Tab-separated table of C-alpha atoms and ligand atoms in Angstrom:
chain	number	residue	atom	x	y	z
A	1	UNK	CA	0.000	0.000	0.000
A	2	UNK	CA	1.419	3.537	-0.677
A	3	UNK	CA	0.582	6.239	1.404
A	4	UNK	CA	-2.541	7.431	0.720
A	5	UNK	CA	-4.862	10.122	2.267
A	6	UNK	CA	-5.542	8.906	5.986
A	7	UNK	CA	-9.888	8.488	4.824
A	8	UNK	CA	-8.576	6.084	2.333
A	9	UNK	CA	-6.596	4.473	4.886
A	10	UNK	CA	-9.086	4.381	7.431
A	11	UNK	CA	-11.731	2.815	5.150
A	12	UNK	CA	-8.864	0.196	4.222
A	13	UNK	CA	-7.621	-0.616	7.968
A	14	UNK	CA	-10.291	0.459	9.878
A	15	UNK	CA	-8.409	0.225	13.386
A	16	UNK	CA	-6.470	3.508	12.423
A	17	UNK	CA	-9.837	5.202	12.998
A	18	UNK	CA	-9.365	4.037	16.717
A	19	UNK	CA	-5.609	5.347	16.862
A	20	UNK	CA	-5.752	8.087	15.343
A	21	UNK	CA	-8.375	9.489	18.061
A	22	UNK	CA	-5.276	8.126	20.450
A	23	UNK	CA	-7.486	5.862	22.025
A	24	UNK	CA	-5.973	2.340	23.677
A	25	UNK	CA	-6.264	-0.027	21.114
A	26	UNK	CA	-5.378	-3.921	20.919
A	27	UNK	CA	-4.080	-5.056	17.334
A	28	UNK	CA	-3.671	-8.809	16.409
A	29	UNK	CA	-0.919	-9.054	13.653
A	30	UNK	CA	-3.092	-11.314	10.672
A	31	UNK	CA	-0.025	-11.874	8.963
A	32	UNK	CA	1.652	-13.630	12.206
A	33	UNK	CA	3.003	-17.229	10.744
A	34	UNK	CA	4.063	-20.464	12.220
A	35	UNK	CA	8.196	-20.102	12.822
A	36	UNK	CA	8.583	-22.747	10.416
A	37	UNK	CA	7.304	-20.857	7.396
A	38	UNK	CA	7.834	-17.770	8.583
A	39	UNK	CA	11.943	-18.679	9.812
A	40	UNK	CA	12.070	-18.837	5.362
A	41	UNK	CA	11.807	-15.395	4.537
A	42	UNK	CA	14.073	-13.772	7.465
A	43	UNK	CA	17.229	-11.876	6.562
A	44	UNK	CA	19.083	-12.981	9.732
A	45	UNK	CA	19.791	-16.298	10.857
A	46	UNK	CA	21.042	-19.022	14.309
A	47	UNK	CA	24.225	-18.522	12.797
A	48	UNK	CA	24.290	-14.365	13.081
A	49	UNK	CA	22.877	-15.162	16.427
A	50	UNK	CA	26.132	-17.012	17.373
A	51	UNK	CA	28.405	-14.472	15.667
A	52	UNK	CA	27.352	-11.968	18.132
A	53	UNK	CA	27.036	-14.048	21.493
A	54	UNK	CA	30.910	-15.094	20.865
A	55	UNK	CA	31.658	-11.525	19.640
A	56	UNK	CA	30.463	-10.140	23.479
A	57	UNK	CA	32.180	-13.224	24.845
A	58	UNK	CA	35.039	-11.885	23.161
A	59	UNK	CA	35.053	-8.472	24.439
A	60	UNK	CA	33.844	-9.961	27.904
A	61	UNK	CA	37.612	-9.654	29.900
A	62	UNK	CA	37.881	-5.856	28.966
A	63	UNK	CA	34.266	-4.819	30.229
A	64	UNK	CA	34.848	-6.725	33.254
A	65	UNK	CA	38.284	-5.040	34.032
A	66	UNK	CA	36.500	-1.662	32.401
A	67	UNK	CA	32.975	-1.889	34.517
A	68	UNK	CA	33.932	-3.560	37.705
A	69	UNK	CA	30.585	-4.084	38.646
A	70	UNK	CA	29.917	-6.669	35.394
A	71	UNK	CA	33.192	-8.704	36.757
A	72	UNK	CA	30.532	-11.009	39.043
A	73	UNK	CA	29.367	-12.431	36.100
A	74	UNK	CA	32.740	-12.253	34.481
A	75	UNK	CA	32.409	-9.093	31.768
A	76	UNK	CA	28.607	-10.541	30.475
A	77	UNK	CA	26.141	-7.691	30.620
A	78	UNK	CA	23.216	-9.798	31.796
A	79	UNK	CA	19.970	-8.731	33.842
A	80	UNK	CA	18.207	-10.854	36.508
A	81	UNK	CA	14.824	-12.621	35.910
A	82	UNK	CA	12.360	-12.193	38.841
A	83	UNK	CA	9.158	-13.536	39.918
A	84	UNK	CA	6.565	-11.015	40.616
A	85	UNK	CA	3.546	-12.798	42.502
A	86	UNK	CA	2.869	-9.572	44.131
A	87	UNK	CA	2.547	-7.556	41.073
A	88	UNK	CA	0.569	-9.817	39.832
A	89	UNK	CA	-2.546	-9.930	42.491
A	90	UNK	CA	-2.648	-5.917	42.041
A	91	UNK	CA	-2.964	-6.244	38.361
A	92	UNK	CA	-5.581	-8.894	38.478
A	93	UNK	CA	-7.429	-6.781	41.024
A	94	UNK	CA	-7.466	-3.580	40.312
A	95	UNK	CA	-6.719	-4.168	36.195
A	96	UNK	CA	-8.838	-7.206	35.520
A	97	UNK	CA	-6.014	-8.634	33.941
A	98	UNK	CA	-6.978	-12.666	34.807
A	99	UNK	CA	-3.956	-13.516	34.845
A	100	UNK	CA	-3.245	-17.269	35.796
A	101	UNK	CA	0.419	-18.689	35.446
A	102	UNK	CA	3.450	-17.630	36.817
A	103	UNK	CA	4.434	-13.733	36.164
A	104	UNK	CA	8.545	-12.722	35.470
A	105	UNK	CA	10.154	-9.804	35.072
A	106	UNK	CA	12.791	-9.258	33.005
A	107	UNK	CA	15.224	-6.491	34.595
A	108	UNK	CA	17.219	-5.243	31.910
A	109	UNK	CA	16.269	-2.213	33.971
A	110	UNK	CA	19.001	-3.123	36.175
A	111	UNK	CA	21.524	-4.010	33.270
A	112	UNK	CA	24.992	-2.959	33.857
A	113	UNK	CA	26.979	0.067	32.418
A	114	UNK	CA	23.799	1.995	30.783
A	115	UNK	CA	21.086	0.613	33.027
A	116	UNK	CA	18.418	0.050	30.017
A	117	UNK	CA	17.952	-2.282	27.226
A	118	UNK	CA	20.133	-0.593	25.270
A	119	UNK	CA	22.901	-1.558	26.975
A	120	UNK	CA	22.335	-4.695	24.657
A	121	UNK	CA	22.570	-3.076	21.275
A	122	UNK	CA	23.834	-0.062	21.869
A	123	UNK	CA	27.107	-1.301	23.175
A	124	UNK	CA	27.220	-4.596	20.963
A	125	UNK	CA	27.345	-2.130	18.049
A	126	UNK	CA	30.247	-0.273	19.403
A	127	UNK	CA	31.873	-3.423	20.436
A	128	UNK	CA	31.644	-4.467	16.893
A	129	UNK	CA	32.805	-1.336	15.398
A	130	UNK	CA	35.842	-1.440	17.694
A	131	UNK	CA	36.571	-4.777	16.446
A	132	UNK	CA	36.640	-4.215	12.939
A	133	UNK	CA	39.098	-1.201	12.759
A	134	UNK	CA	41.461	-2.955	15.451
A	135	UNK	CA	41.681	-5.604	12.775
A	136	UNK	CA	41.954	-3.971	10.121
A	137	UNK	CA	44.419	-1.736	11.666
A	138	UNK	CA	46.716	-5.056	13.231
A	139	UNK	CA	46.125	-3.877	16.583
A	140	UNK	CA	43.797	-6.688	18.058
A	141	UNK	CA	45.790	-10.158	18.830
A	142	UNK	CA	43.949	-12.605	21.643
A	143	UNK	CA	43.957	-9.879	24.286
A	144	UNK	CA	40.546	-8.137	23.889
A	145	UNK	CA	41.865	-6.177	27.488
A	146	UNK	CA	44.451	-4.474	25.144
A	147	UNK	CA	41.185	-2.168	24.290
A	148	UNK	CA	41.845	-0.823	27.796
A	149	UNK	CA	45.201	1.050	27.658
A	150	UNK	CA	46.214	4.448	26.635
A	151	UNK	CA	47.718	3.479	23.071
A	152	UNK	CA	44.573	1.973	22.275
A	153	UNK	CA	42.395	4.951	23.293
A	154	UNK	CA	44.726	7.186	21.958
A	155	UNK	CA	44.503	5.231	18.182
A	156	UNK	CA	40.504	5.463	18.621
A	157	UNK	CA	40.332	8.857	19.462
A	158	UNK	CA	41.042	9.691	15.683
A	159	UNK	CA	37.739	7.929	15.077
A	160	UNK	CA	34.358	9.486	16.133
A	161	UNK	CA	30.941	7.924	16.596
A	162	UNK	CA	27.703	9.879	15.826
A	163	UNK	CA	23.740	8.809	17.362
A	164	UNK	CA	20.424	10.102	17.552
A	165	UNK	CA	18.317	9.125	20.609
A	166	UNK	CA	15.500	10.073	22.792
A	167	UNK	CA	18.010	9.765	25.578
A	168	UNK	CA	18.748	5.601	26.115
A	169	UNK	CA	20.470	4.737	23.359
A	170	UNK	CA	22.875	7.422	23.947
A	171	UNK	CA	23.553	6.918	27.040
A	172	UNK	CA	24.881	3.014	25.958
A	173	UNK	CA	26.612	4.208	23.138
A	174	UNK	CA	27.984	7.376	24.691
A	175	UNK	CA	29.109	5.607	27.955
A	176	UNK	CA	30.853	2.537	25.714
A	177	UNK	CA	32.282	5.056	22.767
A	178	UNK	CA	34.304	7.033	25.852
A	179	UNK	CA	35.472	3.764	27.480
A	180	UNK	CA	37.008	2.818	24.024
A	181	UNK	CA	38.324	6.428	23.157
A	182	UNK	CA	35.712	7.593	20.585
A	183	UNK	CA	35.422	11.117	20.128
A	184	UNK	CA	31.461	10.808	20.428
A	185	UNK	CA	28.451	12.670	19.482
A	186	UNK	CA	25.137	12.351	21.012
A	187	UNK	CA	22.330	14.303	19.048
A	188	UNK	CA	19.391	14.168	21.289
A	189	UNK	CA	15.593	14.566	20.372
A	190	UNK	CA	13.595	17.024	22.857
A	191	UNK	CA	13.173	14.026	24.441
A	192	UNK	CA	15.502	13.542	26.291
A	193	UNK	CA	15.842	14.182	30.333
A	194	UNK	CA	18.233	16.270	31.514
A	195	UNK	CA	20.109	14.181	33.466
A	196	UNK	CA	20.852	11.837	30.838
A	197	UNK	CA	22.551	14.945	28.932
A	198	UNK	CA	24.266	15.764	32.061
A	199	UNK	CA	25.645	12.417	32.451
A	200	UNK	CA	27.192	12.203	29.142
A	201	UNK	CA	28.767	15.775	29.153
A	202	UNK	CA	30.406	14.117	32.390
A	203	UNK	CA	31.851	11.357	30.491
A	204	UNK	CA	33.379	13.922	27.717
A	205	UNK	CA	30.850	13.010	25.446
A	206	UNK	CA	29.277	15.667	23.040
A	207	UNK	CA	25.570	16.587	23.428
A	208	UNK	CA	24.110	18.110	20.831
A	209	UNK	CA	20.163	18.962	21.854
A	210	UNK	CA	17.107	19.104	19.352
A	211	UNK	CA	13.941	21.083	19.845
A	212	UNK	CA	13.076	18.318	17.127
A	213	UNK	CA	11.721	14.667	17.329
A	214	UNK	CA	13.677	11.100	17.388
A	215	UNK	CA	13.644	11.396	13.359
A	216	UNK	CA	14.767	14.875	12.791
A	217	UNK	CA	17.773	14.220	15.261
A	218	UNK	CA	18.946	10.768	13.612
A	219	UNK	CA	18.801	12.855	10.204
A	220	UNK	CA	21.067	15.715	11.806
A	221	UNK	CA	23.324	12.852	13.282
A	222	UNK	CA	23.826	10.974	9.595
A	223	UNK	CA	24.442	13.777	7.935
A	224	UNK	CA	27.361	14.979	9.878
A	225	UNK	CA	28.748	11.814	10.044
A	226	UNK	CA	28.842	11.725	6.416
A	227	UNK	CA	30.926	14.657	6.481
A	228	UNK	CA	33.525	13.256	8.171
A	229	UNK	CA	35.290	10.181	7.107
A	230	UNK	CA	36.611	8.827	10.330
A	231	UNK	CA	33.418	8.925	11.421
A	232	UNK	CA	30.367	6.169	12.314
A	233	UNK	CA	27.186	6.642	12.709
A	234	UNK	CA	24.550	3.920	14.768
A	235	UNK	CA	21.623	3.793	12.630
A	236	UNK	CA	19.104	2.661	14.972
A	237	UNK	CA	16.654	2.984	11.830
A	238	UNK	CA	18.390	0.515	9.566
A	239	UNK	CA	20.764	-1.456	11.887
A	240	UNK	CA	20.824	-4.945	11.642
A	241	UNK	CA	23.923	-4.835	13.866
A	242	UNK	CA	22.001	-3.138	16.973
A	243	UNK	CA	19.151	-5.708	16.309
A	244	UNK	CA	21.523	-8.676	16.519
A	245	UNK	CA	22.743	-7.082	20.055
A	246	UNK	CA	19.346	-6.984	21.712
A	247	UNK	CA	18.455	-10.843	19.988
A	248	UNK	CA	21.639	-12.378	22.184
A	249	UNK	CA	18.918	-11.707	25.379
A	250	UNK	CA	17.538	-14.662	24.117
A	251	UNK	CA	19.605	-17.496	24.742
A	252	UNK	CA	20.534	-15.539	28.074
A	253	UNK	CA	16.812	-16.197	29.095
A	254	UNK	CA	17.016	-19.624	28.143
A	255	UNK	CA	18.884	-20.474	30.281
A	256	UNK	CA	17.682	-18.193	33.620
A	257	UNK	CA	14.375	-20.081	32.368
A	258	UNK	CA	16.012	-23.446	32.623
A	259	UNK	CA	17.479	-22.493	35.789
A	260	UNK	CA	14.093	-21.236	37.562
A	261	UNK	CA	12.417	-24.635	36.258
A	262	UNK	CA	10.115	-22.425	34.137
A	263	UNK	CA	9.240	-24.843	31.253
A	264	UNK	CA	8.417	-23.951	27.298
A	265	UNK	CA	7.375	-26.319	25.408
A	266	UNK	CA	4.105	-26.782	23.738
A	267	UNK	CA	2.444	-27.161	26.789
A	268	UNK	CA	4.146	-24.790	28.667
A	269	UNK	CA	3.855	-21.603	26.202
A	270	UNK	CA	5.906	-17.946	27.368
A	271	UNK	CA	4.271	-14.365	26.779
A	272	UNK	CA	6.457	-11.675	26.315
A	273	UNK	CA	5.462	-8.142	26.725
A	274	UNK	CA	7.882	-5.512	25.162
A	275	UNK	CA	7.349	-1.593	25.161
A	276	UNK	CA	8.448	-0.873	21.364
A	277	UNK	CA	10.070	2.572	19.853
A	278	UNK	CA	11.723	2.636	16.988
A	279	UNK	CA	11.462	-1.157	16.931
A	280	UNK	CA	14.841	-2.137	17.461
A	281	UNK	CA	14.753	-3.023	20.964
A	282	UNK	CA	11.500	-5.307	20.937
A	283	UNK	CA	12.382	-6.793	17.534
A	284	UNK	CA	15.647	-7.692	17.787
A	285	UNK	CA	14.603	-9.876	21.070
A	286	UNK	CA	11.519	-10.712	19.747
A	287	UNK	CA	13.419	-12.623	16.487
A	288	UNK	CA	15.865	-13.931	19.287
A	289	UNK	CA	13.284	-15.718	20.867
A	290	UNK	CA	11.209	-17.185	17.997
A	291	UNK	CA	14.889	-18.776	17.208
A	292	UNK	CA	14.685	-20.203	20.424
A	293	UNK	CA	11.546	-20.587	21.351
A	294	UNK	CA	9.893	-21.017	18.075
A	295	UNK	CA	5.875	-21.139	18.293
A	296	UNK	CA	6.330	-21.999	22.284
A	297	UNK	CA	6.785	-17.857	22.420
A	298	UNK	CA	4.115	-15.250	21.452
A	299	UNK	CA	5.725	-11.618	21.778
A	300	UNK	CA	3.211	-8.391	21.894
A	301	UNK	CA	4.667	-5.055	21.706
A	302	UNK	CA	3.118	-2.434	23.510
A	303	UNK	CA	3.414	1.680	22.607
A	304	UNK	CA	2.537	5.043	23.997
A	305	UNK	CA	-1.212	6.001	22.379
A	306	UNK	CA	0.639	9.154	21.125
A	307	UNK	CA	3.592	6.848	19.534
A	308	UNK	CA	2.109	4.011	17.971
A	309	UNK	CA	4.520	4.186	15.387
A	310	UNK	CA	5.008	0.592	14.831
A	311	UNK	CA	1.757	-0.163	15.361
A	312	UNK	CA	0.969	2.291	12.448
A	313	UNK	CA	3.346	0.401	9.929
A	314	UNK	CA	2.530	-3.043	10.954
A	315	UNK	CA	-1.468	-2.691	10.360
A	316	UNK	CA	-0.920	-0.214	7.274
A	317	UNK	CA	1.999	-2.597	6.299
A	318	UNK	CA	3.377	0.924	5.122
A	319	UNK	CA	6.567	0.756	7.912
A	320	UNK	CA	8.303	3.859	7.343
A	321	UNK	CA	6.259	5.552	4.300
A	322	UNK	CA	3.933	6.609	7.636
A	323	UNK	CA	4.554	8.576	10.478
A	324	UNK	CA	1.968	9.600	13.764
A	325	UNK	CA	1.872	12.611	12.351
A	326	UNK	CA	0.261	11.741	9.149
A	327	UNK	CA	-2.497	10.682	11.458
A	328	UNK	CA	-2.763	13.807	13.735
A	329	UNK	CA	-0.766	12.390	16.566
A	330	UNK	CA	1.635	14.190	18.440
A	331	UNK	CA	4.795	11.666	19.076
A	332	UNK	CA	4.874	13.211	22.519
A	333	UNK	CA	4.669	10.959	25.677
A	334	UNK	CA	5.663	10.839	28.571
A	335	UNK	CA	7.254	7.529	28.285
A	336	UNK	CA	10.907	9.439	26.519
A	337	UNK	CA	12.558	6.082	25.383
A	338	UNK	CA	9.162	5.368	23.404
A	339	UNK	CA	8.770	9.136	21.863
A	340	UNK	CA	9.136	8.005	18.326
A	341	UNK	CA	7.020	8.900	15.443
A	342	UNK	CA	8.534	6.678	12.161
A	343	UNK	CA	9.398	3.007	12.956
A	344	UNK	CA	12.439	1.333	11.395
A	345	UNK	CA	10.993	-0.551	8.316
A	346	UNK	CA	14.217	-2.821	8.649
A	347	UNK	CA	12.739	-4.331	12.068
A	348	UNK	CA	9.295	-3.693	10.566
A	349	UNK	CA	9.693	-5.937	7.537
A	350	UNK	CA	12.017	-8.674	9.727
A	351	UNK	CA	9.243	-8.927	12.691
A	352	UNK	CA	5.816	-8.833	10.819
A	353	UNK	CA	4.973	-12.696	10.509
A	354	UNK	CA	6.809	-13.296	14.055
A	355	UNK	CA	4.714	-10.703	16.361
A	356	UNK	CA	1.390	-11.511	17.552
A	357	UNK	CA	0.088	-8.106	18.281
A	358	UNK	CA	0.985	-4.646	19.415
A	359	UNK	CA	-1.514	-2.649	22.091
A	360	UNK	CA	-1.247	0.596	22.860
A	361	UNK	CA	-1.826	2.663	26.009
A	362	UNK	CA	-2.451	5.810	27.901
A	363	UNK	CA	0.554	7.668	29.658
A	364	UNK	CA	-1.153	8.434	32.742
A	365	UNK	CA	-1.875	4.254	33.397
A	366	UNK	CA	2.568	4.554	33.346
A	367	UNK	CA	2.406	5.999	37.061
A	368	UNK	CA	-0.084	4.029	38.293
A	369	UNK	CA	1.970	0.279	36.960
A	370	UNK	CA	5.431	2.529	37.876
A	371	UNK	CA	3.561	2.766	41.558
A	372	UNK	CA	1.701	-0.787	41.486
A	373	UNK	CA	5.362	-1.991	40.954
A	374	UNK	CA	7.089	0.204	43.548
A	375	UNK	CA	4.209	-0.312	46.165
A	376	UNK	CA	4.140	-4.090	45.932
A	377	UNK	CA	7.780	-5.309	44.749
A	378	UNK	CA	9.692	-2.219	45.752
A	379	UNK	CA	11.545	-2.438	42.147
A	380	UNK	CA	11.700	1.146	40.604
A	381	UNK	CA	11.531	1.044	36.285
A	382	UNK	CA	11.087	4.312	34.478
A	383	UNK	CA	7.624	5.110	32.681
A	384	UNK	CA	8.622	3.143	29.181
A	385	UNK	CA	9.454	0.325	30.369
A	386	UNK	CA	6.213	0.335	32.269
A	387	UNK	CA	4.220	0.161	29.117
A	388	UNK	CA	5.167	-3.473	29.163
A	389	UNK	CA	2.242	-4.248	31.934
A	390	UNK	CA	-0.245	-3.052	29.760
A	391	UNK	CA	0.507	-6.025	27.319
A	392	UNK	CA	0.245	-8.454	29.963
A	393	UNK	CA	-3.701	-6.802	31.174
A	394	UNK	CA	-4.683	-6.721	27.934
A	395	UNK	CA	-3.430	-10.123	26.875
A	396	UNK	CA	-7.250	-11.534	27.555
A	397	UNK	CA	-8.796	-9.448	24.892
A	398	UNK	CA	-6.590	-11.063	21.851
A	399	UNK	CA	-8.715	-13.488	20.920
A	400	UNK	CA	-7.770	-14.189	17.896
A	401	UNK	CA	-4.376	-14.691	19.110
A	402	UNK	CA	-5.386	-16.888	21.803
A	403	UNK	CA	-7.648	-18.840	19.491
A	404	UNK	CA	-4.690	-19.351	17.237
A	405	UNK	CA	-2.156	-20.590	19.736
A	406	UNK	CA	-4.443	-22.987	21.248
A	407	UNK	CA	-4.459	-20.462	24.473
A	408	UNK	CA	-7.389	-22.166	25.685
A	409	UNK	CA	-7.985	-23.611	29.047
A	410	UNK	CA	-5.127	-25.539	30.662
A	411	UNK	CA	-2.432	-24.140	28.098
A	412	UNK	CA	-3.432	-20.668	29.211
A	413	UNK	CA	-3.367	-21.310	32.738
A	414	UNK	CA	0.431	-23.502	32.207
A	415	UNK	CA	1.767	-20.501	30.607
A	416	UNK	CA	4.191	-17.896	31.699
A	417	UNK	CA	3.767	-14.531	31.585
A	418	UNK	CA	6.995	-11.777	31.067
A	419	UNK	CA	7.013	-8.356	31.703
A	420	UNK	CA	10.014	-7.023	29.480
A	421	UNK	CA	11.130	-4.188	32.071
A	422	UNK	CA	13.711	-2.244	29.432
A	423	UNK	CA	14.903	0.795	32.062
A	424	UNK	CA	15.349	2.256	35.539
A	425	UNK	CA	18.277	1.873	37.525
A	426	UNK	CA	20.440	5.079	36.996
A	427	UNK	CA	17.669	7.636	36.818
A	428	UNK	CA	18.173	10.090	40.301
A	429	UNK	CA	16.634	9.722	43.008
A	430	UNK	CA	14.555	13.516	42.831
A	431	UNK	CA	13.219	12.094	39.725
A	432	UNK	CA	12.158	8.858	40.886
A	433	UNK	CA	10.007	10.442	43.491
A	434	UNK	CA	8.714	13.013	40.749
A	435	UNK	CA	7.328	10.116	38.910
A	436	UNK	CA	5.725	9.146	42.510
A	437	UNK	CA	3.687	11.686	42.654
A	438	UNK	CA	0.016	11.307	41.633
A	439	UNK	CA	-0.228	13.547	38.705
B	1	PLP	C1	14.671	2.489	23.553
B	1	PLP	C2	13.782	1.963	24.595
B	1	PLP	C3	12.732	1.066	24.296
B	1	PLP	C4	12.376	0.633	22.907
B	1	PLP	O1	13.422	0.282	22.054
B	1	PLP	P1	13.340	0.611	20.496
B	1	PLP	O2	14.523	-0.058	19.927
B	1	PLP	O3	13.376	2.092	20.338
B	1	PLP	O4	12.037	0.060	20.011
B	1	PLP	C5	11.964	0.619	25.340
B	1	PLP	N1	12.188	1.030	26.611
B	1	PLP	C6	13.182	1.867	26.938
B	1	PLP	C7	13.376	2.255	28.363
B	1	PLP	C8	14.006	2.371	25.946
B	1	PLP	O5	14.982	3.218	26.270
């Protein structure tokens, strides 16, 4: 479909009707397929998948000596997986969410060095930009902790790195591109918080701030790139290296699974509930898992009523030929790491027969899970990753979905349940009790 007026749209999809008045809405992807016959038509494969998991093993002995605090589990950025029983009695009582297995969440909240997801991709991309010029330039034998001394900063500090972000993704790539010796850029939509500017300057990183949106600050940060030829820029529009970062989480979860005797198998089916921006984040863990997992996993992505973006492209099957605007959203929420108005149409095209539905949902209902959470699990996650609740409350109402995966009955009540909590751990105290208070 090309782009069309949005009454031609409407009377083709008639669910944009319901988001363009930015109301909550619950989409069921019809062109989800069976792994089997969808796993045909990917661009990535297992064997990408192991490329990167051995590339971060690689680099594993310099983040540990680099960030101390990853050297418990030996230089592997990896988040705990928690029950959340508690959490789960307040959102089947006061959100009718009747829900019956087990409920996990997944912290990546609490991930080291950048404290959000994007301390998956975000770094993993650096990581593997590091390692191609130190091999290209002789400078890499076995020693990967050879990336922490001063000749090797010195040699990357001819090199810069450029980024756009709502304020995330910068913080990853900023925080990794300074450990490495990258003169780096971060070109941040009006997005971003403060403090997440703040940070960076502290690191020697360069902040360059936006009165513009996500898509108008990725633009500014490509182009100048392209000026300069020792320059890289992360596309987090078109990366397929990002996407492979954030798919590793997979076979990490695996195995916490294993370890916490949760079961998947056909009887035993996982939920995973993702809040989704540009799509990278969600996608890349979302193909992860169906490589895992294969039909056993059913992954919804959930997005700000304001920011549907992906939503938008998925049901229009446009991807990035439409943006919110085009609709007579805003793109503004208050959920920052989820403020984006264009998807990627890379992750668009690469996710649409593996995702079983997207909802969408009001910022205010944010506070009251970022509360719920607080209240009854004392774990603190920023708004965005809060959206990830709303998946799991509205999970009843996808019938279809249900219907399809046999959700019926005694399958629905052996599955598991995962909230996909994607940030939280370094924002400040004064802000944290901002978000506290009932607005
Ligand atoms: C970036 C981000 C997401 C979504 O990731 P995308 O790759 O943009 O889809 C979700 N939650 C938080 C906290 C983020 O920072």
């Amino acid at each position: 479909m090309r782009l069309m007026n949005i009454e031609e749209i409407v009377a083709k999809v008639p669910i944009v009707e319901n988001i363009r008045e930015a109301k909550e809405t619950v989409w069921e992807n019809p062109k989800a397929r069976p792994f089997a016959e969808a796993k045909e038509t990917l661009p990535l494969t297992a064997s990408d998948l192991d490329d990167a998991e051995e590339r971060l093993a690689r680099f594993a002995p310099f983040i540990a000596k680099k960030f101390p605090e990853t050297a418990p589990l030996h230089g592997i950025i990896e988040s705990p997986l928690v029950e959340i029983d508690r959490m789960k009695s307040v959102l089947n009582q006061n959100y009718d969410a009747g829900i019956v297995g087990r409920l996990l969440l997944k912290q990546d909240s609490h991930l080291a060095v950048s404290g959000s997801v994007k301390a998956r991709g975000g770094i993993y991309e650096v990581l593997k930009h590091t390692e191609d010029l130190a091999l290209e330039h002789g400078l890499l034998h076995d020693d990967y902790t050879v990336f922490d001394s001063d000749a090797s900063r010195a040699f990357f500090g001819k090199y810069a790195i450029h980024v756009g972000s709502t304020g995330n993704l910068g913080l990853s790539i900023g925080i990794m591109g300074a450990a490495i010796g990258y003169r780096t850029t971060v070109h941040m939509s009006v997005d971003a918080r403060e403090w997440k500017k703040n940070l960076l300057r502290a690191k020697g990183v360069t902040v360059k701030e936006y009165t513009s949106d996500y898509s108008a600050a990725v633009r500014e940060g490509r182009k100048l790139a392209a000026e300069d030829p020792f320059s890289y820029f992360v596309d987090d529009e078109n990366s397929s290296t990002l996407f492979l970062g954030y798919a590793v989480a997979a076979r990490r979860l695996k195995k916490q699974l294993a370890e916490k005797n949760v079961a998947v198998d056909a009887s035993h089916p996982l939920i995973v509930y993702l809040p989704c921006g540009v799509g990278g984040a969600p996608g890349g863990i979302t193909f992860g898992l169906k490589q895992e997992f294969g039909d056993n996993v059913i992954c919804v992505f959930v997005e700000p009523v304001q920011a549907p973006c992906m939503l938008l492209g998925l049901a229009t099957g446009l991807h990035d030929a439409i943006c919110v605007r085009d609709v007579g959203l805003t793109g503004r929420t208050e959920a920052d790491g989820l403020a984006v108005g264009r998807p990627s149409k890379f992750v668009g095209k690469t996710i649409e027969t593996l995702v079983s539905g997207v909802v969408t949902v009001e910022d205010e209902k944010l506070y009251a899970y970022l509360r719920a959470l607080l209240d009854s699990e004392r774990i603190f996650i920023e708004p965005s990753a809060c959206a990830a609740f709303h998946g799991a409350v509205k999970m009843h109402k996808m019938r279809r979905v249900l219907a399809q995966n046999g959700l019926d009955g005694e399958r629905l009540r052996s599955a598991c349940h995962l909230v996909w909590a994607t940030g939280g751990s370094m924002v400040p105290e004064d802000e944290r009790e901002a978000y506290c208070v009932v607005k």
